[in-house]
PDB file of C-alpha atoms in Angstrom:
ATOM      1  CA  MET A   1     115.186  87.335  83.667  1.00 50.00           C
ATOM      2  CA  THR A   2     116.538  90.157  81.862  1.00 54.00           C
ATOM      3  CA  SER A   3     114.907  93.635  82.541  1.00 57.00           C
ATOM      4  CA  LEU A   4     112.381  95.054  79.890  1.00 56.00           C
ATOM      5  CA  THR A   5     114.121  98.507  80.085  1.00 61.00           C
ATOM      6  CA  GLY A   6     117.399  99.814  81.259  1.00 62.00           C
ATOM      7  CA  ASP A   7     118.382 101.885  84.420  1.00 72.00           C
ATOM      8  CA  THR A   8     117.385 105.565  84.602  1.00 70.00           C
ATOM      9  CA  ASP A   9     118.290 108.692  86.615  1.00 70.00           C
ATOM     10  CA  VAL A  10     115.706 107.205  89.190  1.00 79.00           C
ATOM     11  CA  PHE A  11     115.635 103.362  88.902  1.00 76.00           C
ATOM     12  CA  SER A  12     118.232 101.070  89.201  1.00 80.00           C
ATOM     13  CA  THR A  13     118.343  97.151  88.966  1.00 77.00           C
ATOM     14  CA  ALA A  14     117.203  95.577  92.045  1.00 69.00           C
ATOM     15  CA  SER A  15     119.955  93.003  92.167  1.00 64.00           C
ATOM     16  CA  SER A  16     123.216  91.988  90.528  1.00 53.00           C
ATOM     17  CA  GLY A  17     123.814  88.253  90.069  1.00 52.00           C
ATOM     18  CA  ALA A  18     121.533  87.366  93.058  1.00 62.00           C
ATOM     19  CA  SER A  19     118.055  85.767  92.514  1.00 70.00           C
ATOM     20  CA  PRO A  20     115.536  88.685  92.707  1.00 80.00           C
ATOM     21  CA  LYS A  21     112.583  88.580  95.293  1.00 90.00           C
ATOM     22  CA  ALA A  22     109.133  87.893  94.194  1.00 94.00           C
ATOM     23  CA  SER A  23     106.243  90.121  94.456  1.00 95.00           C
ATOM     24  CA  VAL A  24     102.928  89.049  95.658  1.00 97.00           C
ATOM     25  CA  MET A  25     100.029  91.431  94.845  1.00 97.00           C
ATOM     26  CA  PHE A  26      96.366  90.673  95.691  1.00 98.00           C
ATOM     27  CA  VAL A  27      93.261  92.121  95.070  1.00 98.00           C
ATOM     28  CA  ALA A  28      90.397  90.718  97.034  1.00 98.00           C
ATOM     29  CA  THR A  29      86.598  91.029  97.449  1.00 98.00           C
ATOM     30  CA  ARG A  30      84.482  89.793 100.477  1.00 97.00           C
ATOM     31  CA  GLN A  31      82.542  86.722  99.963  1.00 96.00           C
ATOM     32  CA  ASP A  32      81.530  85.656 103.429  1.00 94.00           C
ATOM     33  CA  ASP A  33      78.008  87.138 103.146  1.00 91.00           C
ATOM     34  CA  LEU A  34      76.289  84.382 105.192  1.00 93.00           C
ATOM     35  CA  PRO A  35      77.084  83.055 108.683  1.00 93.00           C
ATOM     36  CA  GLY A  36      79.287  79.933 108.843  1.00 93.00           C
ATOM     37  CA  ILE A  37      81.280  80.524 105.917  1.00 95.00           C
ATOM     38  CA  TYR A  38      84.176  82.300 107.682  1.00 97.00           C
ATOM     39  CA  GLY A  39      84.819  82.757 111.141  1.00 97.00           C
ATOM     40  CA  GLU A  40      87.250  83.638 113.825  1.00 97.00           C
ATOM     41  CA  ALA A  41      88.983  80.235 113.776  1.00 97.00           C
ATOM     42  CA  HIS A  42      89.874  80.812 110.161  1.00 98.00           C
ATOM     43  CA  ARG A  43      91.006  84.462 110.897  1.00 98.00           C
ATOM     44  CA  ARG A  44      93.503  82.862 113.354  1.00 98.00           C
ATOM     45  CA  ALA A  45      94.680  80.218 110.938  1.00 98.00           C
ATOM     46  CA  ILE A  46      95.571  82.964 108.352  1.00 98.00           C
ATOM     47  CA  LEU A  47      97.318  84.907 110.988  1.00 98.00           C
ATOM     48  CA  ALA A  48      99.227  82.072 111.860  1.00 98.00           C
ATOM     49  CA  VAL A  49     100.437  81.323 108.305  1.00 98.00           C
ATOM     50  CA  LEU A  50     101.380  84.903 107.924  1.00 98.00           C
ATOM     51  CA  ASP A  51     103.486  84.486 111.112  1.00 98.00           C
ATOM     52  CA  GLU A  52     105.180  81.341 109.573  1.00 98.00           C
ATOM     53  CA  LEU A  53     105.570  83.517 106.196  1.00 98.00           C
ATOM     54  CA  ALA A  54     107.363  86.213 108.186  1.00 98.00           C
ATOM     55  CA  ALA A  55     109.743  83.804 109.985  1.00 98.00           C
ATOM     56  CA  GLU A  56     110.699  82.423 106.389  1.00 98.00           C
ATOM     57  CA  GLY A  57     111.707  85.845 105.215  1.00 97.00           C
ATOM     58  CA  TRP A  58     108.685  87.475 103.562  1.00 98.00           C
ATOM     59  CA  THR A  59     108.110  91.379 103.831  1.00 97.00           C
ATOM     60  CA  LEU A  60     104.328  91.707 104.780  1.00 98.00           C
ATOM     61  CA  SER A  61     104.356  95.544 105.250  1.00 96.00           C
ATOM     62  CA  LEU A  62     105.310  98.094 102.552  1.00 94.00           C
ATOM     63  CA  ARG A  63     106.622 100.368 105.227  1.00 93.00           C
ATOM     64  CA  ARG A  64     109.413  97.703 105.890  1.00 94.00           C
ATOM     65  CA  VAL A  65     110.480  97.963 102.019  1.00 92.00           C
ATOM     66  CA  PHE A  66     111.576 101.404 102.710  1.00 91.00           C
ATOM     67  CA  ASP A  67     112.603 100.799 106.416  1.00 91.00           C
ATOM     68  CA  PRO A  68     114.093  97.603 107.410  1.00 91.00           C
ATOM     69  CA  GLU A  69     113.811  98.478 111.067  1.00 92.00           C
ATOM     70  CA  ALA A  70     110.033  98.950 110.754  1.00 93.00           C
ATOM     71  CA  PRO A  71     107.594  95.975 111.965  1.00 95.00           C
ATOM     72  CA  ASN A  72     106.853  93.213 109.830  1.00 97.00           C
ATOM     73  CA  ALA A  73     103.338  93.337 110.704  1.00 96.00           C
ATOM     74  CA  PRO A  74     101.051  92.703 107.658  1.00 98.00           C
ATOM     75  CA  ARG A  75      99.313  95.467 106.217  1.00 97.00           C
ATOM     76  CA  ALA A  76      97.130  96.140 103.202  1.00 98.00           C
ATOM     77  CA  LEU A  77      94.888  98.655 101.434  1.00 98.00           C
ATOM     78  CA  ALA A  78      91.451  99.278 102.441  1.00 98.00           C
ATOM     79  CA  THR A  79      90.023  99.908  99.090  1.00 97.00           C
ATOM     80  CA  GLY A  80      86.368  99.597  99.014  1.00 93.00           C
ATOM     81  CA  PHE A  81      85.554 103.224  99.304  1.00 91.00           C
ATOM     82  CA  THR A  82      86.213 103.858  95.722  1.00 87.00           C
ATOM     83  CA  HIS A  83      86.851 100.355  94.309  1.00 94.00           C
ATOM     84  CA  SER A  84      84.525  97.295  93.511  1.00 93.00           C
ATOM     85  CA  HIS A  85      87.232  95.018  95.426  1.00 96.00           C
ATOM     86  CA  ASP A  86      87.347  95.515  99.448  1.00 98.00           C
ATOM     87  CA  ILE A  87      91.315  95.038  99.928  1.00 98.00           C
ATOM     88  CA  ALA A  88      94.601  95.100  98.135  1.00 98.00           C
ATOM     89  CA  GLY A  89      98.118  94.677  98.826  1.00 97.00           C
ATOM     90  CA  VAL A  90     101.560  93.619  98.147  1.00 97.00           C
ATOM     91  CA  PHE A  91     104.104  91.347  99.934  1.00 98.00           C
ATOM     92  CA  GLU A  92     107.505  90.325  98.897  1.00 97.00           C
ATOM     93  CA  ALA A  93     108.618  86.632  99.206  1.00 97.00           C
ATOM     94  CA  PRO A  94     112.199  85.076  98.877  1.00 96.00           C
ATOM     95  CA  ASP A  95     111.440  83.565  95.579  1.00 94.00           C
ATOM     96  CA  LEU A  96     108.627  82.781  93.001  1.00 94.00           C
ATOM     97  CA  GLU A  97     108.302  79.208  94.375  1.00 95.00           C
ATOM     98  CA  SER A  98     107.816  80.211  97.966  1.00 97.00           C
ATOM     99  CA  ALA A  99     105.556  83.042  96.677  1.00 97.00           C
ATOM    100  CA  LEU A 100     103.273  80.509  94.892  1.00 96.00           C
ATOM    101  CA  ALA A 101     103.308  78.082  97.960  1.00 98.00           C
ATOM    102  CA  GLY A 102     102.500  80.716 100.441  1.00 98.00           C
ATOM    103  CA  THR A 103      99.481  81.863  98.514  1.00 98.00           C
ATOM    104  CA  VAL A 104      98.242  78.300  98.645  1.00 98.00           C
ATOM    105  CA  ARG A 105      98.869  78.002 102.298  1.00 98.00           C
ATOM    106  CA  LEU A 106      96.824  81.225 102.778  1.00 98.00           C
ATOM    107  CA  GLU A 107      94.092  80.038 100.711  1.00 98.00           C
ATOM    108  CA  LYS A 108      93.685  76.642 102.502  1.00 98.00           C
ATOM    109  CA  ALA A 109      93.995  78.481 105.835  1.00 98.00           C
ATOM    110  CA  GLY A 110      90.799  80.112 105.050  1.00 98.00           C
ATOM    111  CA  TRP A 111      91.301  83.015 102.767  1.00 98.00           C
ATOM    112  CA  ALA A 112      89.447  81.504 100.330  1.00 98.00           C
ATOM    113  CA  ARG A 113      86.462  81.492 102.460  1.00 97.00           C
ATOM    114  CA  ALA A 114      86.615  85.122 102.844  1.00 98.00           C
ATOM    115  CA  PHE A 115      87.550  86.516  99.615  1.00 98.00           C
ATOM    116  CA  ARG A 116      87.618  86.306  96.182  1.00 98.00           C
ATOM    117  CA  THR A 117      91.039  86.744  95.003  1.00 98.00           C
ATOM    118  CA  GLU A 118      93.084  87.982  92.125  1.00 96.00           C
ATOM    119  CA  TRP A 119      96.703  86.917  92.799  1.00 97.00           C
ATOM    120  CA  LEU A 120      99.643  88.320  90.664  1.00 96.00           C
ATOM    121  CA  MET A 121     103.196  87.295  91.213  1.00 96.00           C
ATOM    122  CA  GLY A 122     106.486  88.488  89.522  1.00 93.00           C
ATOM    123  CA  VAL A 123     110.154  89.313  90.354  1.00 92.00           C
ATOM    124  CA  LYS A 124     111.329  92.533  91.566  1.00 90.00           C
ATOM    125  CA  GLU A 125     113.375  94.213  88.994  1.00 89.00           C
ATOM    126  CA  PHE A 126     114.230  97.808  90.155  1.00 88.00           C
ATOM    127  CA  ALA A 127     115.326  98.713  93.528  1.00 89.00           C
ATOM    128  CA  PRO A 128     113.129 100.869  95.842  1.00 91.00           C
ATOM    129  CA  VAL A 129     113.642 104.815  95.644  1.00 92.00           C
ATOM    130  CA  MET A 130     113.208 106.898  98.586  1.00 90.00           C
ATOM    131  CA  GLY A 131     111.260 110.228  98.110  1.00 91.00           C
ATOM    132  CA  LYS A 132     111.156 113.500 100.309  1.00 85.00           C
ATOM    133  CA  GLY A 133     110.438 112.696 103.685  1.00 72.00           C
ATOM    134  CA  ALA A 134     111.367 109.155 102.917  1.00 61.00           C
ATOM    135  CA  LEU A 135     111.090 107.551 106.537  1.00 66.00           C
ATOM    136  CA  THR A 136     107.698 109.121 107.269  1.00 71.00           C
ATOM    137  CA  ASP A 137     104.765 106.681 107.456  1.00 71.00           C
ATOM    138  CA  HIS A 138     102.508 108.017 105.078  1.00 86.00           C
ATOM    139  CA  GLY A 139      99.665 105.661 105.547  1.00 93.00           C
ATOM    140  CA  TRP A 140      98.180 105.398 102.039  1.00 96.00           C
ATOM    141  CA  SER A 141      99.555 103.355  99.151  1.00 96.00           C
ATOM    142  CA  PHE A 142      99.066 103.703  95.455  1.00 96.00           C
ATOM    143  CA  LEU A 143      99.396 100.555  93.195  1.00 97.00           C
ATOM    144  CA  ALA A 144      99.745 100.757  89.350  1.00 95.00           C
ATOM    145  CA  LEU A 145      99.643  97.933  87.045  1.00 95.00           C
ATOM    146  CA  TRP A 146     100.684  98.511  83.435  1.00 90.00           C
ATOM    147  CA  GLU A 147     101.273  97.220  80.046  1.00 90.00           C
ATOM    148  CA  TRP A 148     103.052  98.203  77.152  1.00 82.00           C
ATOM    149  CA  ASN A 149     100.682  98.904  74.144  1.00 84.00           C
ATOM    150  CA  ASP A 150     100.973  98.498  70.425  1.00 85.00           C
ATOM    151  CA  GLN A 151     102.718 101.887  69.989  1.00 88.00           C
ATOM    152  CA  TRP A 152     105.610 100.824  72.506  1.00 83.00           C
ATOM    153  CA  CYS A 153     106.023  97.501  70.702  1.00 85.00           C
ATOM    154  CA  GLU A 154     106.437  99.370  67.329  1.00 91.00           C
ATOM    155  CA  ALA A 155     108.963 101.943  68.943  1.00 90.00           C
ATOM    156  CA  THR A 156     112.659 101.794  68.000  1.00 90.00           C
ATOM    157  CA  PRO A 157     115.033 101.110  71.071  1.00 87.00           C
ATOM    158  CA  ALA A 158     115.928 104.817  70.954  1.00 90.00           C
ATOM    159  CA  GLU A 159     112.334 105.810  70.986  1.00 88.00           C
ATOM    160  CA  ARG A 160     111.788 103.360  74.137  1.00 86.00           C
ATOM    161  CA  THR A 161     115.013 104.992  75.827  1.00 84.00           C
ATOM    162  CA  GLU A 162     113.854 108.697  75.170  1.00 85.00           C
ATOM    163  CA  TYR A 163     110.324 107.672  76.840  1.00 85.00           C
ATOM    164  CA  ASP A 164     112.115 106.086  79.882  1.00 82.00           C
ATOM    165  CA  PHE A 165     113.973 109.398  80.434  1.00 83.00           C
ATOM    166  CA  GLU A 166     110.943 111.766  79.798  1.00 85.00           C
ATOM    167  CA  CYS A 167     108.838 109.633  82.476  1.00 85.00           C
ATOM    168  CA  ASP A 168     111.992 110.083  84.865  1.00 86.00           C
ATOM    169  CA  ILE A 169     110.947 113.784  84.685  1.00 89.00           C
ATOM    170  CA  ALA A 170     107.365 112.764  86.227  1.00 88.00           C
ATOM    171  CA  PHE A 171     109.058 110.150  88.590  1.00 90.00           C
ATOM    172  CA  LYS A 172     111.430 112.796  90.147  1.00 92.00           C
ATOM    173  CA  GLY A 173     108.327 114.919  90.803  1.00 92.00           C
ATOM    174  CA  ASP A 174     106.756 111.860  92.469  1.00 92.00           C
ATOM    175  CA  LEU A 175     109.587 111.863  94.698  1.00 93.00           C
ATOM    176  CA  ALA A 176     109.436 115.578  95.558  1.00 93.00           C
ATOM    177  CA  LEU A 177     105.903 115.150  96.556  1.00 93.00           C
ATOM    178  CA  GLY A 178     106.895 112.765  99.243  1.00 93.00           C
ATOM    179  CA  VAL A 179     105.988 109.318  97.427  1.00 94.00           C
ATOM    180  CA  ASN A 180     108.219 106.518  98.398  1.00 94.00           C
ATOM    181  CA  ILE A 181     108.557 103.990  95.474  1.00 94.00           C
ATOM    182  CA  ALA A 182     108.914 100.271  96.107  1.00 93.00           C
ATOM    183  CA  GLY A 183     111.004  99.975  92.958  1.00 89.00           C
ATOM    184  CA  ARG A 184     109.100  97.964  90.223  1.00 89.00           C
ATOM    185  CA  HIS A 185     108.070  94.353  89.842  1.00 92.00           C
ATOM    186  CA  ARG A 186     107.784  92.483  86.637  1.00 91.00           C
ATOM    187  CA  LEU A 187     104.750  90.342  86.126  1.00 93.00           C
ATOM    188  CA  ASP A 188     104.734  89.444  82.173  1.00 89.00           C
ATOM    189  CA  TRP A 189     106.219  85.846  82.899  1.00 81.00           C
ATOM    190  CA  SER A 190     102.640  85.041  84.058  1.00 81.00           C
ATOM    191  CA  HIS A 191     100.215  87.861  83.518  1.00 88.00           C
ATOM    192  CA  GLY A 192      98.742  90.271  81.188  1.00 87.00           C
ATOM    193  CA  TRP A 193      99.992  93.030  83.039  1.00 93.00           C
ATOM    194  CA  HIS A 194     103.784  93.619  82.434  1.00 91.00           C
ATOM    195  CA  HIS A 195     104.645  95.676  85.736  1.00 92.00           C
ATOM    196  CA  LEU A 196     103.689  96.691  89.087  1.00 95.00           C
ATOM    197  CA  GLY A 197     104.576  99.690  90.862  1.00 94.00           C
ATOM    198  CA  ALA A 198     103.758 100.134  94.505  1.00 96.00           C
ATOM    199  CA  TRP A 199     103.912 103.647  96.307  1.00 95.00           C
ATOM    200  CA  GLU A 200     103.756 104.643  99.675  1.00 95.00           C
ATOM    201  CA  ILE A 201     101.689 108.221  99.977  1.00 95.00           C
ATOM    202  CA  ASP A 202     100.282 110.592 102.444  1.00 93.00           C
ATOM    203  CA  GLY A 203      96.651 110.487 100.767  1.00 93.00           C
ATOM    204  CA  PRO A 204      94.890 110.277  97.915  1.00 93.00           C
ATOM    205  CA  ASP A 205      95.404 114.062  96.669  1.00 94.00           C
ATOM    206  CA  THR A 206      99.178 113.072  96.428  1.00 93.00           C
ATOM    207  CA  ALA A 207      98.478 110.377  94.141  1.00 93.00           C
ATOM    208  CA  ASP A 208      96.134 112.651  91.928  1.00 94.00           C
ATOM    209  CA  ALA A 209      99.022 115.279  91.704  1.00 94.00           C
ATOM    210  CA  ALA A 210     101.510 112.837  90.878  1.00 92.00           C
ATOM    211  CA  ILE A 211      99.344 111.117  87.902  1.00 92.00           C
ATOM    212  CA  ARG A 212      98.744 114.835  86.729  1.00 92.00           C
ATOM    213  CA  GLY A 213     102.483 115.145  86.384  1.00 90.00           C
ATOM    214  CA  HIS A 214     102.689 111.795  84.243  1.00 88.00           C
ATOM    215  CA  GLU A 215      99.940 112.918  82.109  1.00 88.00           C
ATOM    216  CA  GLU A 216     101.891 116.186  81.408  1.00 87.00           C
ATOM    217  CA  VAL A 217     104.935 113.990  80.108  1.00 82.00           C
ATOM    218  CA  ALA A 218     102.734 111.612  78.056  1.00 79.00           C
ATOM    219  CA  ASP A 219     103.481 108.634  80.064  1.00 77.00           C
ATOM    220  CA  PHE A 220     100.653 106.716  79.061  1.00 83.00           C
ATOM    221  CA  LYS A 221     101.029 106.874  75.421  1.00 87.00           C
ATOM    222  CA  PHE A 222     102.752 103.735  75.519  1.00 86.00           C
ATOM    223  CA  THR A 223     100.685 102.147  78.332  1.00 86.00           C
ATOM    224  CA  THR A 224      97.346 100.769  79.349  1.00 89.00           C
ATOM    225  CA  SER A 225      97.214 101.116  83.228  1.00 90.00           C
ATOM    226  CA  ARG A 226      95.237 100.115  86.364  1.00 93.00           C
ATOM    227  CA  HIS A 227      95.387 102.115  89.333  1.00 95.00           C
ATOM    228  CA  ILE A 228      94.273 101.117  93.218  1.00 96.00           C
ATOM    229  CA  VAL A 229      94.388 103.723  95.921  1.00 96.00           C
ATOM    230  CA  GLY A 230      93.579 102.900  99.545  1.00 97.00           C
ATOM    231  CA  ARG A 231      94.495 103.405 103.291  1.00 97.00           C
ATOM    232  CA  LEU A 232      97.021 101.224 104.565  1.00 97.00           C
ATOM    233  CA  GLU A 233      95.540  99.357 107.651  1.00 97.00           C
ATOM    234  CA  PRO A 234      96.475  96.363 109.696  1.00 98.00           C
ATOM    235  CA  LEU A 235      95.541  93.054 107.662  1.00 98.00           C
ATOM    236  CA  ALA A 236      94.301  91.337 110.951  1.00 98.00           C
ATOM    237  CA  GLU A 237      91.670  94.011 111.278  1.00 98.00           C
ATOM    238  CA  LEU A 238      90.798  93.896 107.413  1.00 98.00           C
ATOM    239  CA  ILE A 239      90.186  90.155 107.600  1.00 98.00           C
ATOM    240  CA  ALA A 240      87.877  90.322 110.598  1.00 97.00           C
ATOM    241  CA  PRO A 241      84.869  87.968 109.842  1.00 96.00           C
ATOM    242  CA  ARG A 242      81.543  89.703 109.036  1.00 93.00           C
ATOM    243  CA  HIS A 243      79.627  87.507 111.362  1.00 89.00           C
ATOM    244  CA  ALA A 244      80.330  86.485 114.842  1.00 77.00           C
TER     245      ALA A 244
END
């Protein structure tokens, strides 16, 4: 799959020749409102599948994208404090086939009993970029989904290139704020959203400051976006049953 845009000062192609890794994003809302729907046995079954996926080469923690020596214990964003959904997250699978099969295994293990989930899968297009204090585990994450709008579709190749380098100014500002960017993931092969960006940050204030920088360079003149902010927590805790 060819890239929709070229490399910039900040971003570079994730791989040359090799098959790109697949991204698996989820946005999930609890639905185990009544006892008996989802219990500890289901939670253990889900954790067992996650262990299997880790052994099969999945990356289950955003921290591990930036630090290969970091534990691969599954983590996700706790988002219920500001969003209508309860959790969100991004995994990386070896390829799209295993990405799809892995989500099916999770659903069958009990995930579908606990959550109503929006799964979004794509391929890794650009490599991760390390910000200031790159190896510091910030503890929060910011996810951005976006699609190119009609203005981008009507723009000339030169106008699109100029826009990409204008956005680079904002991305350099993100890196100066200590943001780690997990590359860019392309989703348009199966979703209305064209791309996913996943960041590791130290808190919501950093996300707010970064987005203000993107607004200053008119980043959003060519895009429609959806943003998600949450604290990174162990997934084993986030999927605990509501009822004993």
